[in-house]
Tab-separated table of C-alpha atoms and ligand atoms in Angstrom:
chain	number	residue	atom	x	y	z
A	47	MET	CA	-13.011	-18.061	-30.432
A	48	THR	CA	-9.812	-16.058	-29.113
A	49	ASP	CA	-9.214	-16.983	-25.473
A	50	ARG	CA	-9.379	-14.333	-22.925
A	51	ARG	CA	-8.539	-15.971	-20.079
A	52	PHE	CA	-5.691	-15.123	-18.273
A	53	VAL	CA	-3.436	-15.150	-15.200
A	54	PHE	CA	-1.532	-12.750	-13.862
A	55	LEU	CA	1.625	-14.078	-11.586
A	56	GLY	CA	4.663	-12.668	-9.937
A	57	PRO	CA	5.936	-11.435	-6.593
A	58	PRO	CA	4.249	-8.826	-4.984
A	59	GLY	CA	5.290	-5.561	-6.132
A	60	ALA	CA	5.781	-6.413	-9.723
A	61	GLY	CA	2.513	-4.198	-10.858
A	62	LYS	CA	0.269	-7.166	-11.768
A	63	GLY	CA	-2.493	-5.256	-10.023
A	64	THR	CA	-1.521	-1.972	-11.966
A	65	GLN	CA	-1.593	-4.008	-15.231
A	66	ALA	CA	-4.430	-6.297	-14.808
A	67	ALA	CA	-6.672	-3.298	-14.074
A	68	ARG	CA	-5.183	-1.544	-17.550
A	69	ALA	CA	-5.665	-4.609	-19.157
A	70	ALA	CA	-8.984	-5.369	-18.426
A	71	GLU	CA	-10.206	-2.265	-19.564
A	72	ARG	CA	-8.958	-2.364	-22.500
A	73	LEU	CA	-10.283	-5.872	-23.306
A	74	SER	CA	-13.658	-5.572	-21.343
A	75	VAL	CA	-13.278	-8.415	-19.310
A	76	PRO	CA	-13.418	-8.485	-15.436
A	77	HIS	CA	-10.330	-8.245	-13.433
A	78	ILE	CA	-10.325	-10.481	-10.499
A	79	SER	CA	-7.931	-9.595	-7.484
A	80	THR	CA	-8.122	-12.033	-4.636
A	81	GLY	CA	-6.121	-9.790	-2.594
A	82	GLU	CA	-8.845	-6.855	-3.108
A	83	ILE	CA	-11.586	-9.272	-2.602
A	84	LEU	CA	-10.196	-10.111	0.854
A	85	ARG	CA	-9.322	-6.614	1.430
A	86	ARG	CA	-12.805	-5.167	0.969
A	87	ALA	CA	-14.134	-8.322	3.430
A	88	VAL	CA	-11.892	-6.763	5.818
A	89	ARG	CA	-12.702	-3.747	5.750
A	90	GLU	CA	-16.423	-4.625	5.458
A	91	GLY	CA	-15.781	-6.609	8.153
A	92	THR	CA	-17.579	-10.033	7.246
A	93	GLU	CA	-16.621	-13.511	8.227
A	94	LEU	CA	-14.309	-13.789	5.645
A	95	GLY	CA	-12.603	-10.803	6.407
A	96	ARG	CA	-12.144	-11.865	10.214
A	97	THR	CA	-10.971	-15.095	9.065
A	98	ALA	CA	-8.475	-13.498	6.246
A	99	LYS	CA	-7.136	-10.748	8.275
A	100	GLY	CA	-4.778	-12.401	10.738
A	101	TYR	CA	-2.854	-14.125	7.623
A	102	MET	CA	-2.804	-11.045	5.771
A	103	ASP	CA	-1.184	-8.792	8.474
A	104	ARG	CA	1.492	-10.958	8.758
A	105	GLY	CA	2.203	-11.684	4.918
A	106	ALA	CA	0.756	-15.170	5.232
A	107	LEU	CA	-1.233	-16.969	2.836
A	108	VAL	CA	-5.201	-17.137	3.560
A	109	PRO	CA	-6.013	-21.283	3.446
A	110	ASP	CA	-6.144	-22.586	-0.062
A	111	ASP	CA	-10.368	-23.772	0.354
A	112	VAL	CA	-11.266	-20.342	1.345
A	113	VAL	CA	-9.416	-18.248	-1.375
A	114	ALA	CA	-10.525	-21.343	-4.100
A	115	GLY	CA	-14.077	-20.803	-2.753
A	116	ILE	CA	-14.073	-17.266	-3.472
A	117	VAL	CA	-12.661	-18.092	-6.928
A	118	ALA	CA	-15.331	-20.513	-7.723
A	119	GLU	CA	-17.968	-17.905	-6.632
A	120	ARG	CA	-16.562	-15.067	-8.455
A	121	LEU	CA	-15.686	-17.463	-12.169
A	122	SER	CA	-19.433	-18.657	-11.879
A	123	GLU	CA	-20.876	-15.354	-12.413
A	124	PRO	CA	-22.079	-14.461	-16.198
A	125	ASP	CA	-19.457	-11.532	-16.356
A	126	CYS	CA	-16.379	-14.134	-16.574
A	127	ARG	CA	-18.245	-16.183	-19.268
A	128	ASP	CA	-15.997	-14.668	-22.426
A	129	GLY	CA	-12.991	-14.301	-20.253
A	130	PHE	CA	-11.387	-12.774	-17.290
A	131	ILE	CA	-8.181	-11.816	-15.570
A	132	LEU	CA	-7.175	-13.504	-12.433
A	133	ASP	CA	-4.548	-11.253	-10.261
A	134	GLY	CA	-2.829	-12.845	-7.322
A	135	PHE	CA	-4.156	-16.127	-8.043
A	136	PRO	CA	-3.710	-19.199	-8.274
A	137	ARG	CA	-0.608	-18.468	-5.686
A	138	THR	CA	-0.214	-22.259	-4.565
A	139	THR	CA	-0.046	-25.639	-6.675
A	140	PRO	CA	-3.259	-26.597	-4.673
A	141	GLN	CA	-5.097	-23.577	-6.004
A	142	ALA	CA	-3.826	-23.832	-9.412
A	143	GLU	CA	-5.337	-27.458	-9.384
A	144	ALA	CA	-8.425	-25.924	-8.502
A	145	LEU	CA	-8.607	-23.745	-11.238
A	146	ASP	CA	-7.592	-26.312	-13.539
A	147	GLY	CA	-10.873	-28.175	-12.630
A	148	ARG	CA	-12.878	-24.748	-12.914
A	149	THR	CA	-11.824	-24.052	-16.778
A	150	ASN	CA	-12.132	-27.390	-17.990
A	151	GLY	CA	-8.872	-27.306	-19.411
A	152	ALA	CA	-9.782	-24.565	-21.663
A	153	SER	CA	-6.591	-22.896	-22.624
A	154	LEU	CA	-5.435	-20.313	-20.001
A	155	LEU	CA	-2.366	-17.780	-20.580
A	156	VAL	CA	-0.421	-17.056	-17.533
A	157	LEU	CA	1.945	-13.961	-17.736
A	158	TYR	CA	4.637	-14.097	-15.529
A	159	PHE	CA	6.278	-10.598	-14.217
A	160	ASP	CA	9.846	-11.089	-13.814
A	161	LEU	CA	11.293	-8.771	-10.970
A	162	ASP	CA	14.223	-8.761	-8.742
A	163	ASP	CA	13.261	-9.041	-5.053
A	164	GLU	CA	14.854	-5.676	-4.508
A	165	GLU	CA	13.052	-3.665	-6.942
A	166	ALA	CA	9.870	-5.643	-5.551
A	167	VAL	CA	10.828	-4.252	-1.806
A	168	GLU	CA	11.344	-0.647	-3.569
A	169	ARG	CA	7.860	-0.226	-4.979
A	170	LEU	CA	5.687	-2.106	-1.965
A	171	THR	CA	7.524	0.294	0.538
A	172	GLY	CA	6.565	3.279	-1.646
A	173	ARG	CA	3.290	2.246	-2.820
A	174	ARG	CA	0.013	4.535	-1.323
A	175	THR	CA	-3.575	2.782	-1.713
A	176	CYS	CA	-6.627	4.706	-2.308
A	177	ALA	CA	-8.721	3.667	0.933
A	178	SER	CA	-11.785	3.952	-0.778
A	179	CYS	CA	-11.292	2.265	-4.362
A	180	GLY	CA	-7.961	0.182	-3.961
A	181	ALA	CA	-6.130	2.106	-6.858
A	182	ASN	CA	-2.111	2.174	-6.526
A	183	PHE	CA	0.202	4.751	-6.520
A	184	HIS	CA	3.583	5.217	-5.747
A	185	LEU	CA	5.529	7.959	-3.751
A	186	LYS	CA	8.175	8.173	-6.834
A	187	TYR	CA	7.431	6.383	-9.653
A	188	MET	CA	3.443	7.146	-9.857
A	189	PRO	CA	2.461	10.147	-7.893
A	190	PRO	CA	-1.069	11.059	-7.424
A	191	LYS	CA	-1.879	14.387	-9.357
A	192	VAL	CA	-2.919	15.758	-5.221
A	193	GLU	CA	-0.657	14.458	-2.773
A	194	GLY	CA	-2.669	11.783	-0.392
A	195	ARG	CA	-5.478	12.045	-2.822
A	196	CYS	CA	-6.769	9.379	-5.511
A	197	ASP	CA	-6.667	10.377	-9.344
A	198	ARG	CA	-9.632	8.015	-9.615
A	199	CYS	CA	-12.335	8.841	-6.901
A	200	GLY	CA	-10.658	11.452	-4.623
A	201	GLY	CA	-10.147	8.918	-1.569
A	202	GLU	CA	-7.605	9.203	0.796
A	203	LEU	CA	-4.367	7.541	0.042
A	204	VAL	CA	-2.903	5.115	2.781
A	205	GLN	CA	0.217	2.582	3.115
A	206	ARG	CA	-1.217	-1.146	3.142
A	207	SER	CA	-0.551	-2.236	6.358
A	208	ASP	CA	1.370	-5.419	4.285
A	209	ASP	CA	3.424	-2.773	2.498
A	210	ARG	CA	5.894	-2.091	5.428
A	211	GLU	CA	9.296	-3.674	4.785
A	212	GLU	CA	9.014	-6.297	7.184
A	213	THR	CA	5.707	-7.720	6.274
A	214	VAL	CA	6.961	-6.957	2.409
A	215	ARG	CA	10.046	-9.348	3.113
A	216	GLU	CA	7.759	-11.875	4.448
A	217	ARG	CA	5.515	-11.828	1.457
A	218	LEU	CA	8.772	-12.327	-0.862
A	219	ARG	CA	9.952	-15.540	1.670
A	220	VAL	CA	6.085	-16.786	0.881
A	221	TYR	CA	6.209	-16.128	-2.743
A	222	HIS	CA	9.520	-17.976	-3.285
A	223	GLU	CA	8.559	-20.810	-0.975
A	224	GLN	CA	4.980	-21.480	-2.342
A	225	THR	CA	4.126	-19.623	-5.548
A	226	ARG	CA	7.322	-19.469	-7.420
A	227	GLU	CA	6.981	-23.472	-8.632
A	228	LEU	CA	3.736	-22.494	-10.433
A	229	VAL	CA	6.036	-20.951	-13.187
A	230	GLU	CA	7.794	-24.102	-13.533
A	231	ARG	CA	3.908	-25.926	-13.684
A	232	TYR	CA	2.577	-23.416	-16.359
A	233	ARG	CA	5.898	-23.323	-18.504
A	234	ALA	CA	5.783	-27.226	-18.478
A	235	LEU	CA	2.006	-27.086	-19.868
A	236	GLY	CA	3.117	-24.549	-22.206
A	237	ARG	CA	0.725	-21.655	-21.135
A	238	LEU	CA	3.630	-19.432	-19.754
A	239	ALA	CA	4.493	-15.802	-21.421
A	240	GLU	CA	7.131	-14.029	-19.616
A	241	ILE	CA	7.167	-10.373	-19.221
A	242	ASP	CA	9.857	-8.487	-18.034
A	243	ALA	CA	8.697	-6.297	-15.238
A	244	ASN	CA	11.240	-3.823	-14.821
A	245	GLY	CA	10.510	-0.452	-16.359
A	246	SER	CA	7.335	2.149	-15.849
A	247	PRO	CA	4.067	1.043	-16.159
A	248	GLU	CA	3.494	2.425	-19.948
A	249	ALA	CA	6.841	0.189	-20.671
A	250	VAL	CA	5.524	-2.926	-19.049
A	251	GLY	CA	1.803	-2.421	-20.268
A	252	ALA	CA	3.188	-2.196	-23.948
A	253	ARG	CA	5.085	-5.505	-23.605
A	254	ILE	CA	1.932	-7.013	-21.989
A	255	ASP	CA	-0.449	-5.753	-24.849
A	256	ALA	CA	2.233	-7.454	-27.605
A	257	ARG	CA	1.692	-10.774	-25.538
A	258	MET	CA	-1.934	-10.590	-24.645
A	259	GLY	CA	-3.216	-10.006	-28.562
A	260	ASP	CA	-5.978	-7.060	-28.936
A	261	ASP	CA	-9.175	-9.095	-29.208
B	103	AMP	P1	-2.490	-9.327	-3.004
B	103	AMP	O1	-3.029	-7.881	-2.903
B	103	AMP	O2	-2.272	-9.983	-4.207
B	103	AMP	O3	-0.671	-8.718	-2.613
B	103	AMP	O4	-2.356	-9.726	-1.702
B	103	AMP	C1	-2.521	-9.441	-0.284
B	103	AMP	C2	-2.782	-10.575	0.628
B	103	AMP	O5	-3.970	-11.499	0.585
B	103	AMP	C3	-1.659	-11.770	0.443
B	103	AMP	O6	-0.518	-11.406	1.170
B	103	AMP	C4	-2.390	-12.810	1.040
B	103	AMP	O7	-2.499	-12.811	2.830
B	103	AMP	C5	-3.542	-12.840	0.623
B	103	AMP	N1	-3.836	-13.421	-0.379
B	103	AMP	C6	-4.401	-12.879	-1.890
B	103	AMP	N2	-4.457	-13.548	-2.955
B	103	AMP	C7	-4.401	-14.930	-2.202
B	103	AMP	C8	-4.592	-16.167	-2.459
B	103	AMP	N3	-4.536	-16.541	-3.954
B	103	AMP	N4	-3.996	-17.172	-1.623
B	103	AMP	C9	-3.732	-16.792	-0.185
B	103	AMP	N5	-3.782	-15.699	-0.136
B	103	AMP	C10	-3.746	-14.530	-0.985
């Protein structure tokens, strides 16, 4: 059986969410974004949302046990049996260890999106997100067809509070401090595929398709 378990790893702004949505549709596997799950919980005002909000607003990571719990629950749902794309998880070594436990050593391909910090800042500060469905756009690189409106559902486009420059810089600092080490971890395990994340979404998408295979 072809393995279809993927992790999209890389700095904020590298295009993981955009590309994961696209690849998940192509492969018919669920796209699991921990950031999106947490933002939904914040919007709905659940207990999880109340816990997560303070961390997210300041660009910090939500505690490992909280996030690992969410992912464990999600991966146990039947639609994840034949594969999945994890976007934004794992982000720390303890999260990666929790994922090892869930996948029972079954092979996982980790796509590492390589992008410079300054390019990430430019992408994130210009990003606009649909308040209803979470789709992402960019004022310059991926403008919506109608200004301020989502192409997919017509919802209102807003700037995520953590996409303001000061918070973006903090998210990048946290990435280098806590997440970057996972690149070496998965490289040592022989599970890493490096993707040049510069260029248009179409160009990056084509590089990804070539590494993921088509079934
Ligand atoms: P993202 O949409 O992936 O950039 O995530 C937005 C925010 O959600 C992050 O800055 C964190 O505060 C939180 N978050 C998302 N995924 C994780 C994770 N795996 N571990 C800890 N915090 C996370």
